[in-house]
PDB file of C-alpha atoms in Angstrom:
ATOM      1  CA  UNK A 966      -5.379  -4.861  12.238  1.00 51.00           C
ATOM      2  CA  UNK A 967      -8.367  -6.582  10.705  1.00 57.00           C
ATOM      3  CA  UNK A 968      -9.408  -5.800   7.487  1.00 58.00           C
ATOM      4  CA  UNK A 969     -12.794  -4.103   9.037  1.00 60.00           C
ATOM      5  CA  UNK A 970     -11.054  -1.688  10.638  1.00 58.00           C
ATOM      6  CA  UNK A 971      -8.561  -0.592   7.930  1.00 59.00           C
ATOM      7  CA  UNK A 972     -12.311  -0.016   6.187  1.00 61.00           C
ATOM      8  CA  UNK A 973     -13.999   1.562   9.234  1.00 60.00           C
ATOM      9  CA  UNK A 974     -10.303   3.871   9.439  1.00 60.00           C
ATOM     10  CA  UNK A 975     -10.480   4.587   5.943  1.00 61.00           C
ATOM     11  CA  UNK A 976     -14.282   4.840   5.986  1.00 62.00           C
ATOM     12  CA  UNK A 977     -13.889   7.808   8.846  1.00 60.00           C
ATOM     13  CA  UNK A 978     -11.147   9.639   6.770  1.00 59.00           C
ATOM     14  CA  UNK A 979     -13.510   9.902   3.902  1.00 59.00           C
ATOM     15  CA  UNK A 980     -16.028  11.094   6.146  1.00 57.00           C
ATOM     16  CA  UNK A 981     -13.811  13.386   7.495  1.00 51.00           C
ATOM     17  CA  UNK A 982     -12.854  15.896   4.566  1.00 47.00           C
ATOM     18  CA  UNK A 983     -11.452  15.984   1.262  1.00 49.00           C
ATOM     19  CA  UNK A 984     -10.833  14.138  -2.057  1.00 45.00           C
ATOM     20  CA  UNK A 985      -8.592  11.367  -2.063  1.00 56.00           C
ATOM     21  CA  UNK A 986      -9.689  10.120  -6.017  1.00 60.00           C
ATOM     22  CA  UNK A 987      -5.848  10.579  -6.749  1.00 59.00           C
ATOM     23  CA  UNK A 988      -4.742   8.367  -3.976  1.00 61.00           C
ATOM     24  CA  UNK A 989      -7.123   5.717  -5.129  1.00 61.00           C
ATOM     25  CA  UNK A 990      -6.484   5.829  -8.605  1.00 65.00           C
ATOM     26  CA  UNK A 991      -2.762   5.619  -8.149  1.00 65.00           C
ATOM     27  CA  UNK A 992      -2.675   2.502  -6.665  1.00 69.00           C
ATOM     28  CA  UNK A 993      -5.584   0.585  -8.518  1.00 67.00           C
ATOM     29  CA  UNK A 994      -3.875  -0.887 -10.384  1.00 66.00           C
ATOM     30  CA  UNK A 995      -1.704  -2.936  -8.219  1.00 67.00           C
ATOM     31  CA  UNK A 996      -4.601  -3.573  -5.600  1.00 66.00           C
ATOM     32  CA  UNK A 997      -6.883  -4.523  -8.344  1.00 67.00           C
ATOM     33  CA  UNK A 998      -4.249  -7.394  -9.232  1.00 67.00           C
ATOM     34  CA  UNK A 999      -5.273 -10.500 -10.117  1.00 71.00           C
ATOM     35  CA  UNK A1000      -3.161 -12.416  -7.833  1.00 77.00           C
ATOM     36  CA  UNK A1001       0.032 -11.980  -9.230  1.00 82.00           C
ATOM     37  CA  UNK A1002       3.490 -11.166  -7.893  1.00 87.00           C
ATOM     38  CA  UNK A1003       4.225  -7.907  -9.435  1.00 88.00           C
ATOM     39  CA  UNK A1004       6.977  -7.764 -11.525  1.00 87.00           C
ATOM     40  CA  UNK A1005      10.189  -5.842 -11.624  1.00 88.00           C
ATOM     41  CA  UNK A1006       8.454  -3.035 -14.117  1.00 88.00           C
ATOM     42  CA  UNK A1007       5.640  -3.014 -11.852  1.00 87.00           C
ATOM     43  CA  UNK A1008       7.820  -2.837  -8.918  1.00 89.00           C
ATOM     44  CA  UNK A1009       9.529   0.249 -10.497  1.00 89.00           C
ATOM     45  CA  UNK A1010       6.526   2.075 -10.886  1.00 87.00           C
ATOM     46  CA  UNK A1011       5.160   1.773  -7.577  1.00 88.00           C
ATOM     47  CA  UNK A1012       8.659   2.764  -5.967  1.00 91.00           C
ATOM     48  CA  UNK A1013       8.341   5.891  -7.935  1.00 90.00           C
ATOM     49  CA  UNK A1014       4.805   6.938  -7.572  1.00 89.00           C
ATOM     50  CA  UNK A1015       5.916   5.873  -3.553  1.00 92.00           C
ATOM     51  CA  UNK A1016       9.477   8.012  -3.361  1.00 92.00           C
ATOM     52  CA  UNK A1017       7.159  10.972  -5.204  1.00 92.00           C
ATOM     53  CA  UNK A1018       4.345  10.909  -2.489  1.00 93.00           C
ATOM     54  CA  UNK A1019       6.873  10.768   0.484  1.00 94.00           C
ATOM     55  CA  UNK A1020       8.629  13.547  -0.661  1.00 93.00           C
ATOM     56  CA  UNK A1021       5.559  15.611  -0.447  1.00 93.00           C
ATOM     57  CA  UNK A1022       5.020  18.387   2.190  1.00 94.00           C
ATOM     58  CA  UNK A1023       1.995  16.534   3.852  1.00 94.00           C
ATOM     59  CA  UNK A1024       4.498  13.252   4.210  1.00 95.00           C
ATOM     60  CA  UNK A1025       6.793  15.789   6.689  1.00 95.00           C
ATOM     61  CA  UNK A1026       6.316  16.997   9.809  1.00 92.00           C
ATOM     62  CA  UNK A1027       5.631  20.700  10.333  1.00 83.00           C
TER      63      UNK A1027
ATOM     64  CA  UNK B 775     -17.407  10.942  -2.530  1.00 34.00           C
ATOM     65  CA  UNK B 776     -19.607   7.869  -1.036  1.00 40.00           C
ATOM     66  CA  UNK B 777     -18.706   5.841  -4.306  1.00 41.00           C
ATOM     67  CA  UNK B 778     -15.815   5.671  -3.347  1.00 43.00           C
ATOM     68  CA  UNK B 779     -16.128   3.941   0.425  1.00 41.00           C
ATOM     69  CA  UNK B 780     -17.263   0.668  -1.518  1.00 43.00           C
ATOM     70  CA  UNK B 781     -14.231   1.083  -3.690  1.00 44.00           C
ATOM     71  CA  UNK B 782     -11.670   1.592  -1.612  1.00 46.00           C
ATOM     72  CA  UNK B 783     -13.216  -1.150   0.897  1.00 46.00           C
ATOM     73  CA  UNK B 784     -13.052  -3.545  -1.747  1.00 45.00           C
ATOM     74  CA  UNK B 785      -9.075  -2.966  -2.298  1.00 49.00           C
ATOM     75  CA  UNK B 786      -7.932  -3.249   1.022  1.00 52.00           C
ATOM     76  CA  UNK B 787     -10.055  -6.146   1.938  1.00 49.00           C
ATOM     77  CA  UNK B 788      -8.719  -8.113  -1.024  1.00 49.00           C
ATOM     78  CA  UNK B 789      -5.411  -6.161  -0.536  1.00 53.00           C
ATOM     79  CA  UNK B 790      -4.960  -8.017   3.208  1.00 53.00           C
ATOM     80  CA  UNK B 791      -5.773 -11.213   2.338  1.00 51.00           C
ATOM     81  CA  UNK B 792      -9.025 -12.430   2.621  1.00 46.00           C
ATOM     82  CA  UNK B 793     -10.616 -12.124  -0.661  1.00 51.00           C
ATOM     83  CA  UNK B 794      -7.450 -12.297  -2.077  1.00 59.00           C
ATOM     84  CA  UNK B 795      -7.006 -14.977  -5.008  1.00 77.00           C
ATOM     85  CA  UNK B 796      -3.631 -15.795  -5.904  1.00 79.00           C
ATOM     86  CA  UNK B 797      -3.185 -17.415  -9.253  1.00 80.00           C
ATOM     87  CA  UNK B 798      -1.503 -20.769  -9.461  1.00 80.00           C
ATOM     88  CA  UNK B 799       2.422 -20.397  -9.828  1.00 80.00           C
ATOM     89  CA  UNK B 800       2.726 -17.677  -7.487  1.00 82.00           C
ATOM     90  CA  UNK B 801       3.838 -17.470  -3.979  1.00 89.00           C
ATOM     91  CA  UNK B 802       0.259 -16.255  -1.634  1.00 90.00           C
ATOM     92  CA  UNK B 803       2.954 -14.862   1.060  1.00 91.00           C
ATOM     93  CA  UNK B 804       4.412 -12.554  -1.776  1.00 92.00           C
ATOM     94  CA  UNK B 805       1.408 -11.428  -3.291  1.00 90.00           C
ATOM     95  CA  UNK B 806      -0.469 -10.897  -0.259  1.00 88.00           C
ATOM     96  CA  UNK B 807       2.500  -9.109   1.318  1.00 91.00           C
ATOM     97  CA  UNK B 808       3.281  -6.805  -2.157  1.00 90.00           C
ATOM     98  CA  UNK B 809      -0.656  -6.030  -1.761  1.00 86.00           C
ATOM     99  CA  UNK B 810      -0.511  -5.119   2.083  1.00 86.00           C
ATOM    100  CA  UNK B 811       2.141  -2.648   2.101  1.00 89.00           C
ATOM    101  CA  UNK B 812       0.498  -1.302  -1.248  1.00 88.00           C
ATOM    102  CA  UNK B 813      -2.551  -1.018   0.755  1.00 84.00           C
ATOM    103  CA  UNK B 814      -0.350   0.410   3.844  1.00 87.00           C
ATOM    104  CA  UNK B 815       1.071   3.206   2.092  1.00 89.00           C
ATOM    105  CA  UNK B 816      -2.309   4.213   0.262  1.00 84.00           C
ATOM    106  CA  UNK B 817      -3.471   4.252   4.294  1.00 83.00           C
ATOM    107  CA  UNK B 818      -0.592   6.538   5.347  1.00 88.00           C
ATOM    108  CA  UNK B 819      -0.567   8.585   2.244  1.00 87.00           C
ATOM    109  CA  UNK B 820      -4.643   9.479   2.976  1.00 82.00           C
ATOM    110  CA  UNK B 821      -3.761   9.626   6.603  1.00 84.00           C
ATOM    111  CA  UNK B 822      -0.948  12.447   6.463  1.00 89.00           C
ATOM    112  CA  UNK B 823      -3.318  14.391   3.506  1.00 86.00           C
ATOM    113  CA  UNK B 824      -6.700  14.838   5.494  1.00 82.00           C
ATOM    114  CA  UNK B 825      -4.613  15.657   8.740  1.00 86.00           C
ATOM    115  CA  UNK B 826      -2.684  18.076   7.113  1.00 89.00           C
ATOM    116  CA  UNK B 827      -5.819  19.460   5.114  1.00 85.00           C
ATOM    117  CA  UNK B 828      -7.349  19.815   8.853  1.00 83.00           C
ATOM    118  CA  UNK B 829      -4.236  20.764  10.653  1.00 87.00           C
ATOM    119  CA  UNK B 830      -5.581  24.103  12.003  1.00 87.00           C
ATOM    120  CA  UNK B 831      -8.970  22.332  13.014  1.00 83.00           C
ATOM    121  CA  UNK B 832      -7.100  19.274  14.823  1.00 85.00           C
ATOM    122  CA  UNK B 833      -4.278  21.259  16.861  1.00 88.00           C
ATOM    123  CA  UNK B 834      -6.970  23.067  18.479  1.00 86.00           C
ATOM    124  CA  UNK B 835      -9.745  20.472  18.900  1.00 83.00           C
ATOM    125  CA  UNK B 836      -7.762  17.548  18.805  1.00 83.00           C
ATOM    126  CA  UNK B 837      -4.557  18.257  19.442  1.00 86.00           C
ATOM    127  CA  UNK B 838      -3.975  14.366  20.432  1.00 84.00           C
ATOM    128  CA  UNK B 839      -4.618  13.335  16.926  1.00 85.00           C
ATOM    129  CA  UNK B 840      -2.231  16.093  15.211  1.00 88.00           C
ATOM    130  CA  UNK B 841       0.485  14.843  17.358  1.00 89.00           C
ATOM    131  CA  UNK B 842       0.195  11.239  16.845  1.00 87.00           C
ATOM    132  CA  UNK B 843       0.108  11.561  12.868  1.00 89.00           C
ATOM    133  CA  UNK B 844       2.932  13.893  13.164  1.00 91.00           C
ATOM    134  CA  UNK B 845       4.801  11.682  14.839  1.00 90.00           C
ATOM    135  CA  UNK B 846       4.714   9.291  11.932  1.00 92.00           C
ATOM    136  CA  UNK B 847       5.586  11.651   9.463  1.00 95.00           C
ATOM    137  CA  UNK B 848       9.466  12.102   8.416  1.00 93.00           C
ATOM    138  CA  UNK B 849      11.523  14.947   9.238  1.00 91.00           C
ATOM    139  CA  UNK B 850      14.121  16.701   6.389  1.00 88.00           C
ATOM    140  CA  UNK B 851      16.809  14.628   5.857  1.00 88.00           C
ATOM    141  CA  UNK B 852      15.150  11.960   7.782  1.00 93.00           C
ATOM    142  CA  UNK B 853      13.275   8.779   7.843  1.00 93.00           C
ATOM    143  CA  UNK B 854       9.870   8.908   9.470  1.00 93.00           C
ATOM    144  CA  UNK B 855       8.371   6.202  11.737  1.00 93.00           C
ATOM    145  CA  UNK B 856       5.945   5.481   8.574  1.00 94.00           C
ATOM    146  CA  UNK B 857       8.178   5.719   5.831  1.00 95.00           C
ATOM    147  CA  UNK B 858      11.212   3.297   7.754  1.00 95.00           C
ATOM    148  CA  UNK B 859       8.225   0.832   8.225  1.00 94.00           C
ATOM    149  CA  UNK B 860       7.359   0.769   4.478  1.00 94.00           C
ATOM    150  CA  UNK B 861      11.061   0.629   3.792  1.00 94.00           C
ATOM    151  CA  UNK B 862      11.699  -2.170   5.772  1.00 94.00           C
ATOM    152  CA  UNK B 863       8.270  -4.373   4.668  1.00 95.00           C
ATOM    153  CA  UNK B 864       9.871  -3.759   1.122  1.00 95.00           C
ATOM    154  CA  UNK B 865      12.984  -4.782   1.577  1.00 96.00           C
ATOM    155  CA  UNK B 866      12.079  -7.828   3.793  1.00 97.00           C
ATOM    156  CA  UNK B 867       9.593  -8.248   0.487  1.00 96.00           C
ATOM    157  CA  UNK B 868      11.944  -8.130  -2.049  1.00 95.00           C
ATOM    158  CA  UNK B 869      14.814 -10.956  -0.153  1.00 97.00           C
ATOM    159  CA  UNK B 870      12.433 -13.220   0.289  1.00 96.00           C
ATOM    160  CA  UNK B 871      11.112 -13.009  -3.498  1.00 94.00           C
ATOM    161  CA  UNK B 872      15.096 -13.759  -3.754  1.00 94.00           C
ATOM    162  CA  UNK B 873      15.566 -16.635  -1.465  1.00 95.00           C
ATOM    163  CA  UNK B 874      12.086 -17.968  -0.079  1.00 94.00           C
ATOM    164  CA  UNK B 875      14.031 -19.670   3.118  1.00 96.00           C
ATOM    165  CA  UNK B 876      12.471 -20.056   6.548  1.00 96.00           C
ATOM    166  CA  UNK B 877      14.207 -17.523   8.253  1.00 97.00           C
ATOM    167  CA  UNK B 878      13.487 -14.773   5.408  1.00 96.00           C
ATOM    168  CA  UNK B 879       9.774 -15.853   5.447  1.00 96.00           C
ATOM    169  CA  UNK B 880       9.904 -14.721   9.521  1.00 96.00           C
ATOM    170  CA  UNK B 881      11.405 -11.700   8.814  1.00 95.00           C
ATOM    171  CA  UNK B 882       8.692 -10.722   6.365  1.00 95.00           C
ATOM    172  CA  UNK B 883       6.247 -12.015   9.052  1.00 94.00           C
ATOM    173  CA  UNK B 884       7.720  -9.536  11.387  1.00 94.00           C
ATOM    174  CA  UNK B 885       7.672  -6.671   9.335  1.00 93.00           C
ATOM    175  CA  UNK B 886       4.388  -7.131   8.095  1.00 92.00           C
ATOM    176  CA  UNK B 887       3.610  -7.527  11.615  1.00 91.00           C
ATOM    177  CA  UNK B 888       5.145  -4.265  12.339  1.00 91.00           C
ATOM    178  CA  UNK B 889       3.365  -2.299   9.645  1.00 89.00           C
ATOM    179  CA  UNK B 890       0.105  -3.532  10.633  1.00 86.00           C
ATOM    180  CA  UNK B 891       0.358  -2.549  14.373  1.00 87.00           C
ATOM    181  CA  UNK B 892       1.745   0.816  12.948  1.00 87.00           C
ATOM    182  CA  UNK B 893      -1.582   1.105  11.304  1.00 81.00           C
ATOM    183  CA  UNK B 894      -3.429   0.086  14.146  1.00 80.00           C
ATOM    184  CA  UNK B 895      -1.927   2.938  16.077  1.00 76.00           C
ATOM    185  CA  UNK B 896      -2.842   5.499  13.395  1.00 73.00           C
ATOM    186  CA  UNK B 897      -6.795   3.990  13.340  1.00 70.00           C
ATOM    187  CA  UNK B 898      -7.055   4.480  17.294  1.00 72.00           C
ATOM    188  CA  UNK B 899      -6.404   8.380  16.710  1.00 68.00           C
ATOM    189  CA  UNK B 900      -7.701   8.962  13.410  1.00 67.00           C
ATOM    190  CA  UNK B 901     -11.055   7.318  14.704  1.00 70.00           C
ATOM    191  CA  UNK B 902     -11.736  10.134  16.703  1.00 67.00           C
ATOM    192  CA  UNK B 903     -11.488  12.930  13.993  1.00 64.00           C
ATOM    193  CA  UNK B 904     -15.316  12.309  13.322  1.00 56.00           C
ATOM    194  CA  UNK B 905     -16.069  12.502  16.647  1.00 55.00           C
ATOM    195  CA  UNK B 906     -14.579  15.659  16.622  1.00 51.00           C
ATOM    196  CA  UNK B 907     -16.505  17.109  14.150  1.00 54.00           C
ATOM    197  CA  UNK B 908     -14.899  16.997  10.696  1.00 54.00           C
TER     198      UNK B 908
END
């Protein structure tokens, strides 16, 4: 997948419905890096914000 | 929400590479792949909300859409197609941050080579939810 269409997917899902501000916000900070490898505390954090958002119902099938 | 398109556009295209500076010192492969599957699970996370949000509206219009982005999802007690995917990209990730050896750089090729056509399969269905009318 090129990055134009993981923008025109992402593009139709906002165009679809609903806020996703908290979805953004979440992970600005690591996709806003400057080009580093993240460390281990940085590491941590995203593999909690992560386990936390796939243990939410919408992550499960109904 | 149309601030936002340019936003988000901006972090996955620097998120999969080609805008993507890496500072000197650091591995490109690394940060590149850390970024991706950041990037992937943003996708999936958004993916699995608006479908759900829309559930009703997509099992009766679009009932081929709810079913693919079901699929993906996880099941109680276990693992999802998505959520193995991720899994894997990190741990292929994090052993080759360990030991940067030819054969752990192809395994990280492969999984971020999985994860990608996962997402490609998601786009080809969630493309059409516009067309449906949401």
């Amino acid at each position: 997948m090129t990055p134009l269409e993981i923008i025109a997917l992402i593009n139709a899902l906002l165009q679809a419905v609903g806020p996703i501000e908290d979805a953004i916000a979440k992970y600005k900070a690591i996709l806003d890096s400057p080009g580093l490898e993240m460390t281990e505390a940085e590491i941590a954090a995203y593999e909690a914000l992560k386990a936390s958002d796939h243990a939410k119902p919408y992550w499960q099938e109904d | 929400m149309k601030k936002l398109l340019p936003i988000l556009s901006i972090f996955l295209l620097c998120a999969w590479g080609p805008c993507a500076t890496v500072q000197p010192g650091h591995d490109a492969l690394l940060v590149n792949s850390e970024r991706a599957a950041v990037a992937a699970h943003t996708t999936f996370d958004t993916l699995f909300n608006l479908e759900r949000l829309n559930e009703a509206y997509l099992i009766a219009h679009a009932p081929a859409v709810h079913k693919a982005v079901n699929a993906l999802r996880s099941r109680p007690g276990v693992k999802g197609i998505a959520e193995t995917a991720e899994d894997n990209t990190w741990a292929a990730i994090r052993v080759y941050a360990e030991f940067k050896s030819p054969q752990n750089t192809s395994e990280l090729d492969k999984a971020m080579a999985a994860l990608k056509e996962l997402l490609a399969q998601a786009s080809s269905y969630m493309a059409q939810m516009p067309k449906k009318g949401l």
